[in-house]
CSV table of C-alpha atoms in Angstrom, one decimal:
chain,number,residue,atom,x,y,z
A,1,UNK,CA,-33.6,81.9,-48.2
A,2,UNK,CA,-34.8,81.5,-44.6
A,3,UNK,CA,-36.8,78.5,-43.3
A,4,UNK,CA,-39.4,78.3,-40.7
A,5,UNK,CA,-41.7,81.1,-39.4
A,6,UNK,CA,-40.4,84.6,-39.5
A,7,UNK,CA,-40.7,87.6,-37.3
A,8,UNK,CA,-40.1,91.3,-37.8
A,9,UNK,CA,-37.4,92.4,-35.3
A,10,UNK,CA,-36.3,96.0,-34.5
A,11,UNK,CA,-32.7,96.9,-35.5
A,12,UNK,CA,-30.6,99.9,-35.0
A,13,UNK,CA,-31.8,101.4,-38.3
A,14,UNK,CA,-35.3,100.1,-38.5
A,15,UNK,CA,-36.8,96.6,-38.7
A,16,UNK,CA,-35.7,93.3,-40.3
A,17,UNK,CA,-37.2,90.0,-40.9
A,18,UNK,CA,-35.7,87.3,-38.7
A,19,UNK,CA,-36.0,83.5,-39.0
A,20,UNK,CA,-35.6,82.1,-35.5
A,21,UNK,CA,-35.1,78.5,-36.7
A,22,UNK,CA,-32.2,79.7,-38.9
A,23,UNK,CA,-30.6,81.5,-36.0
A,24,UNK,CA,-31.0,78.5,-33.7
A,25,UNK,CA,-29.4,76.2,-36.3
A,26,UNK,CA,-26.6,78.7,-36.9
A,27,UNK,CA,-26.0,78.9,-33.1
A,28,UNK,CA,-25.9,75.1,-32.8
A,29,UNK,CA,-23.5,74.7,-35.7
A,30,UNK,CA,-21.1,77.4,-34.5
A,31,UNK,CA,-21.2,76.1,-30.9
A,32,UNK,CA,-20.4,72.6,-32.0
A,33,UNK,CA,-17.7,73.9,-34.4
A,34,UNK,CA,-16.1,75.8,-31.5
A,35,UNK,CA,-16.1,72.8,-29.2
A,36,UNK,CA,-14.7,70.5,-31.9
A,37,UNK,CA,-12.1,73.0,-32.9
A,38,UNK,CA,-11.0,73.3,-29.3
A,39,UNK,CA,-10.6,69.6,-29.0
A,40,UNK,CA,-8.7,69.3,-32.3
A,41,UNK,CA,-6.3,72.1,-31.1
A,42,UNK,CA,-5.8,70.3,-27.8
A,43,UNK,CA,-5.0,67.0,-29.5
A,44,UNK,CA,-2.6,68.8,-31.8
A,45,UNK,CA,-0.8,70.3,-28.8
A,46,UNK,CA,-0.5,66.9,-27.2
A,47,UNK,CA,0.9,65.5,-30.4
A,48,UNK,CA,3.4,68.3,-30.9
A,49,UNK,CA,4.6,68.0,-27.3
A,50,UNK,CA,5.0,64.2,-27.6
A,51,UNK,CA,6.8,64.4,-30.9
A,52,UNK,CA,9.1,67.2,-30.1
A,53,UNK,CA,9.6,66.5,-26.4
A,54,UNK,CA,9.5,70.3,-25.7
A,55,UNK,CA,6.9,72.6,-24.4
A,56,UNK,CA,8.1,76.0,-25.5
A,57,UNK,CA,4.7,77.6,-25.2
A,58,UNK,CA,3.9,76.1,-21.8
A,59,UNK,CA,1.6,73.5,-23.3
A,60,UNK,CA,3.0,70.7,-21.2
A,61,UNK,CA,2.1,72.2,-17.8
A,62,UNK,CA,-1.3,73.3,-19.1
A,63,UNK,CA,-2.2,69.9,-20.6
A,64,UNK,CA,-0.8,68.0,-17.5
A,65,UNK,CA,-3.0,70.0,-15.2
A,66,UNK,CA,-6.1,69.0,-17.1
A,67,UNK,CA,-5.8,65.5,-15.6
A,68,UNK,CA,-5.3,66.6,-12.0
A,69,UNK,CA,-8.2,66.2,-9.7
A,70,UNK,CA,-7.4,67.2,-6.2
A,71,UNK,CA,-8.2,69.8,-3.5
A,72,UNK,CA,-4.9,71.6,-3.6
A,73,UNK,CA,-1.5,71.7,-5.3
A,74,UNK,CA,0.6,70.3,-2.3
A,75,UNK,CA,0.8,66.7,-1.4
A,76,UNK,CA,-0.8,66.5,2.0
A,77,UNK,CA,-4.1,67.6,3.6
A,78,UNK,CA,-4.5,69.0,7.1
A,79,UNK,CA,-7.5,69.1,9.4
A,80,UNK,CA,-7.7,72.9,8.9
A,81,UNK,CA,-7.6,72.6,5.1
A,82,UNK,CA,-10.4,69.9,5.1
A,83,UNK,CA,-12.5,72.2,7.4
A,84,UNK,CA,-12.0,75.0,4.9
A,85,UNK,CA,-13.1,72.6,2.1
A,86,UNK,CA,-16.3,71.8,4.0
A,87,UNK,CA,-17.1,75.5,4.3
A,88,UNK,CA,-16.4,75.8,0.6
A,89,UNK,CA,-18.8,72.9,-0.1
A,90,UNK,CA,-21.5,74.3,2.1
A,91,UNK,CA,-21.5,77.6,0.1
A,92,UNK,CA,-21.3,75.9,-3.3
A,93,UNK,CA,-24.9,76.7,-4.3
A,94,UNK,CA,-24.6,80.3,-3.2
A,95,UNK,CA,-21.4,80.8,-5.2
A,96,UNK,CA,-22.9,79.0,-8.2
A,97,UNK,CA,-25.9,81.3,-8.2
A,98,UNK,CA,-23.7,84.4,-8.0
A,99,UNK,CA,-21.4,83.1,-10.7
A,100,UNK,CA,-24.5,82.2,-12.9
A,101,UNK,CA,-25.9,85.8,-12.5
A,102,UNK,CA,-22.6,87.3,-13.5
A,103,UNK,CA,-22.2,84.9,-16.5
A,104,UNK,CA,-25.7,85.0,-17.8
A,105,UNK,CA,-26.8,88.5,-17.1
A,106,UNK,CA,-23.9,90.9,-16.5
A,107,UNK,CA,-21.1,89.4,-18.7
A,108,UNK,CA,-23.1,89.3,-21.9
A,109,UNK,CA,-24.3,92.9,-21.6
A,110,UNK,CA,-20.8,94.3,-20.7
A,111,UNK,CA,-18.9,92.2,-23.2
A,112,UNK,CA,-21.2,92.8,-26.1
A,113,UNK,CA,-21.4,96.5,-25.6
A,114,UNK,CA,-17.7,96.8,-25.0
A,115,UNK,CA,-16.1,94.5,-27.6
A,116,UNK,CA,-18.7,94.7,-30.3
A,117,UNK,CA,-20.8,97.7,-29.5
A,118,UNK,CA,-17.7,99.9,-29.1
A,119,UNK,CA,-16.3,98.9,-32.5
A,120,UNK,CA,-19.8,99.3,-34.0
A,121,UNK,CA,-20.1,102.9,-32.7
A,122,UNK,CA,-16.5,103.6,-33.9
A,123,UNK,CA,-17.5,102.4,-37.4
A,124,UNK,CA,-20.6,104.6,-37.4
A,125,UNK,CA,-18.5,107.6,-36.4
A,126,UNK,CA,-15.9,106.8,-39.1
A,127,UNK,CA,-18.7,106.2,-41.7
A,128,UNK,CA,-17.6,102.6,-42.6
A,129,UNK,CA,-15.3,99.6,-41.8
A,130,UNK,CA,-18.0,97.9,-39.8
A,131,UNK,CA,-16.7,94.4,-40.5
A,132,UNK,CA,-13.0,94.9,-39.8
A,133,UNK,CA,-13.7,96.8,-36.6
A,134,UNK,CA,-16.2,94.2,-35.4
A,135,UNK,CA,-13.8,91.4,-36.2
A,136,UNK,CA,-11.0,93.1,-34.3
A,137,UNK,CA,-13.3,93.6,-31.3
A,138,UNK,CA,-14.3,90.0,-31.4
A,139,UNK,CA,-10.7,88.7,-31.7
A,140,UNK,CA,-9.8,90.8,-28.6
A,141,UNK,CA,-12.8,89.4,-26.8
A,142,UNK,CA,-11.9,85.9,-27.7
A,143,UNK,CA,-8.2,86.4,-26.7
A,144,UNK,CA,-9.2,87.6,-23.3
A,145,UNK,CA,-10.8,84.1,-22.6
A,146,UNK,CA,-7.2,82.7,-22.6
A,147,UNK,CA,-6.7,84.8,-19.4
A,148,UNK,CA,-9.6,83.3,-17.6
A,149,UNK,CA,-8.9,81.1,-14.5
A,150,UNK,CA,-7.6,77.7,-15.7
A,151,UNK,CA,-10.9,75.9,-15.2
A,152,UNK,CA,-12.7,78.3,-17.6
A,153,UNK,CA,-9.8,79.0,-20.0
A,154,UNK,CA,-10.4,78.5,-23.7
A,155,UNK,CA,-8.4,79.1,-26.9
A,156,UNK,CA,-8.8,82.3,-28.9
A,157,UNK,CA,-9.9,80.6,-32.2
A,158,UNK,CA,-12.6,78.4,-30.7
A,159,UNK,CA,-14.2,81.3,-28.8
A,160,UNK,CA,-14.0,83.5,-31.9
A,161,UNK,CA,-15.8,80.9,-33.9
A,162,UNK,CA,-18.5,80.4,-31.3
A,163,UNK,CA,-19.1,84.1,-31.3
A,164,UNK,CA,-19.5,84.6,-35.1
A,165,UNK,CA,-23.3,84.6,-34.8
A,166,UNK,CA,-23.2,87.6,-32.4
A,167,UNK,CA,-20.8,89.3,-34.7
A,168,UNK,CA,-23.2,88.8,-37.6
A,169,UNK,CA,-26.2,90.1,-35.6
A,170,UNK,CA,-24.2,93.3,-34.8
A,171,UNK,CA,-23.5,93.7,-38.5
A,172,UNK,CA,-27.2,93.7,-39.3
A,173,UNK,CA,-28.1,95.9,-36.4
A,174,UNK,CA,-29.7,93.3,-34.1
A,175,UNK,CA,-27.5,94.2,-31.1
A,176,UNK,CA,-30.1,93.2,-28.5
A,177,UNK,CA,-30.4,89.7,-30.1
A,178,UNK,CA,-26.6,89.4,-30.0
A,179,UNK,CA,-26.7,90.0,-26.3
A,180,UNK,CA,-29.4,87.3,-25.9
A,181,UNK,CA,-27.4,84.8,-27.9
A,182,UNK,CA,-24.3,85.6,-25.8
A,183,UNK,CA,-26.4,85.1,-22.7
A,184,UNK,CA,-27.8,81.8,-24.1
A,185,UNK,CA,-24.3,80.6,-24.7
A,186,UNK,CA,-23.2,81.4,-21.2
A,187,UNK,CA,-26.4,79.9,-19.8
A,188,UNK,CA,-25.7,76.5,-21.5
A,189,UNK,CA,-22.1,76.6,-20.4
A,190,UNK,CA,-23.1,77.4,-16.8
A,191,UNK,CA,-25.8,74.7,-16.7
A,192,UNK,CA,-23.3,72.1,-18.0
A,193,UNK,CA,-20.7,73.1,-15.5
A,194,UNK,CA,-23.1,73.1,-12.5
A,195,UNK,CA,-24.6,69.8,-13.7
A,196,UNK,CA,-21.2,68.1,-13.9
A,197,UNK,CA,-20.3,69.4,-10.4
A,198,UNK,CA,-23.6,68.4,-9.0
A,199,UNK,CA,-23.2,64.9,-10.4
A,200,UNK,CA,-19.7,64.6,-9.0
A,201,UNK,CA,-20.8,65.7,-5.6
A,202,UNK,CA,-23.9,63.6,-5.3
A,203,UNK,CA,-23.0,60.3,-7.0
A,204,UNK,CA,-21.0,59.1,-4.1
A,205,UNK,CA,-21.9,57.4,-0.8
A,206,UNK,CA,-20.6,60.3,1.2
A,207,UNK,CA,-21.9,63.9,1.3
A,208,UNK,CA,-20.0,66.9,2.8
A,209,UNK,CA,-21.0,67.4,6.4
A,210,UNK,CA,-22.0,63.8,7.2
A,211,UNK,CA,-20.5,62.2,10.3
A,212,UNK,CA,-19.4,58.7,10.9
A,213,UNK,CA,-17.7,56.6,13.6
A,214,UNK,CA,-14.8,54.9,11.9
A,215,UNK,CA,-12.0,52.5,12.7
A,216,UNK,CA,-8.6,53.4,11.3
A,217,UNK,CA,-6.9,50.6,9.3
A,218,UNK,CA,-3.8,49.3,11.0
A,219,UNK,CA,-3.0,46.6,8.4
A,220,UNK,CA,-1.5,48.7,5.6
A,221,UNK,CA,1.1,51.4,5.4
A,222,UNK,CA,-0.2,54.6,6.9
A,223,UNK,CA,-0.5,57.4,6.0
A,224,UNK,CA,-0.9,57.5,2.2
A,225,UNK,CA,0.8,59.9,-0.1
A,226,UNK,CA,-1.7,62.6,0.7
A,227,UNK,CA,-1.0,62.4,4.5
A,228,UNK,CA,-4.4,60.7,5.1
A,229,UNK,CA,-5.3,57.5,6.9
A,230,UNK,CA,-7.6,54.8,5.5
A,231,UNK,CA,-10.6,54.1,7.8
A,232,UNK,CA,-13.7,52.0,7.6
A,233,UNK,CA,-17.3,52.9,8.6
A,234,UNK,CA,-19.6,50.3,10.3
A,235,UNK,CA,-21.0,49.7,6.8
A,236,UNK,CA,-17.5,48.8,5.6
A,237,UNK,CA,-17.2,51.9,3.5
A,238,UNK,CA,-13.7,53.6,3.2
A,239,UNK,CA,-12.9,57.1,4.3
A,240,UNK,CA,-9.6,58.9,4.1
A,241,UNK,CA,-9.1,60.8,7.4
A,242,UNK,CA,-6.5,63.3,8.5
A,243,UNK,CA,-4.7,63.3,11.9
A,244,UNK,CA,-5.7,59.9,13.3
A,245,UNK,CA,-3.8,56.9,14.6
A,246,UNK,CA,-3.9,53.4,13.1
A,247,UNK,CA,-6.2,51.1,15.0
A,248,UNK,CA,-8.2,53.8,16.8
A,249,UNK,CA,-11.9,54.4,16.6
A,250,UNK,CA,-13.1,58.0,16.2
A,251,UNK,CA,-15.9,60.2,15.1
A,252,UNK,CA,-15.2,62.0,11.8
A,253,UNK,CA,-16.9,64.5,9.5
A,254,UNK,CA,-16.8,64.3,5.7
A,255,UNK,CA,-15.3,67.4,4.1
A,256,UNK,CA,-15.5,66.5,0.4
A,257,UNK,CA,-15.3,63.7,-2.1
A,258,UNK,CA,-12.5,63.3,-4.7
A,259,UNK,CA,-13.2,60.7,-7.3
A,260,UNK,CA,-14.9,57.9,-5.5
A,261,UNK,CA,-13.2,58.6,-2.1
A,262,UNK,CA,-14.5,60.5,0.9
A,263,UNK,CA,-12.1,62.8,2.7
A,264,UNK,CA,-12.8,63.5,6.4
A,265,UNK,CA,-11.3,64.9,9.6
A,266,UNK,CA,-11.8,63.9,13.2
A,267,UNK,CA,-14.3,65.7,15.4
A,268,UNK,CA,-13.2,66.8,18.8
A,269,UNK,CA,-15.5,66.4,21.9
A,270,UNK,CA,-16.0,70.2,22.1
A,271,UNK,CA,-17.2,70.2,18.4
A,272,UNK,CA,-19.6,67.3,19.1
A,273,UNK,CA,-21.1,69.1,22.1
A,274,UNK,CA,-21.4,72.3,20.1
A,275,UNK,CA,-23.1,70.6,17.2
């Protein structure tokens, strides 16, 4: 029995009574279940690696990388790399918008029509087997998420669980609503991802592109393990700068922040005149 107000929604074969409150509740439960399941699986992988001391399936490198927070995989930063990072920071909103359009508009339509619409049409052609074919398509769709770039990679089972509502909607003929649910999932994930990145970028004293006159520290071992030199602004804030000499005073431009540290590079006279 449904709860809350109902609406009559068009389906592939006619119309059906839909309870929006029930759908929202199901979406929330499955989303939370997928996230919890992913966390449980991750913890189980940690435990297996620690107990056995082996990482036959490559779990060790995958888990280890989750705790890395740097600009690149090598140990040192050059001026050219920090300049590239500044260009990357300046186009962040543009890239985020493009990625959001792909995730919220294009991906739900293409993925639903391919991985659930295709099996549905095959089932109609065969005259049955809707559930097995839709489940097979959903499993394939979930598995492909394990091939995403590492930052967006998720396990097959958690993704499959979070997509059960879309699978059900295809079974009852509400294909357009399945696309909307998929788009809603991606919208929430994109909003959280952008929100976290925005918070990381703007919670610090330094913003990419800002310029400071700094004095390089000559009292501690230089450079550090990243090939950068510690320098202080007139307000006694610390920046990590590439290609400078201890004790000198120079004008620098912030490229990015990592954790609570600002990373910068020196500005040449020609660059200052151009700016």
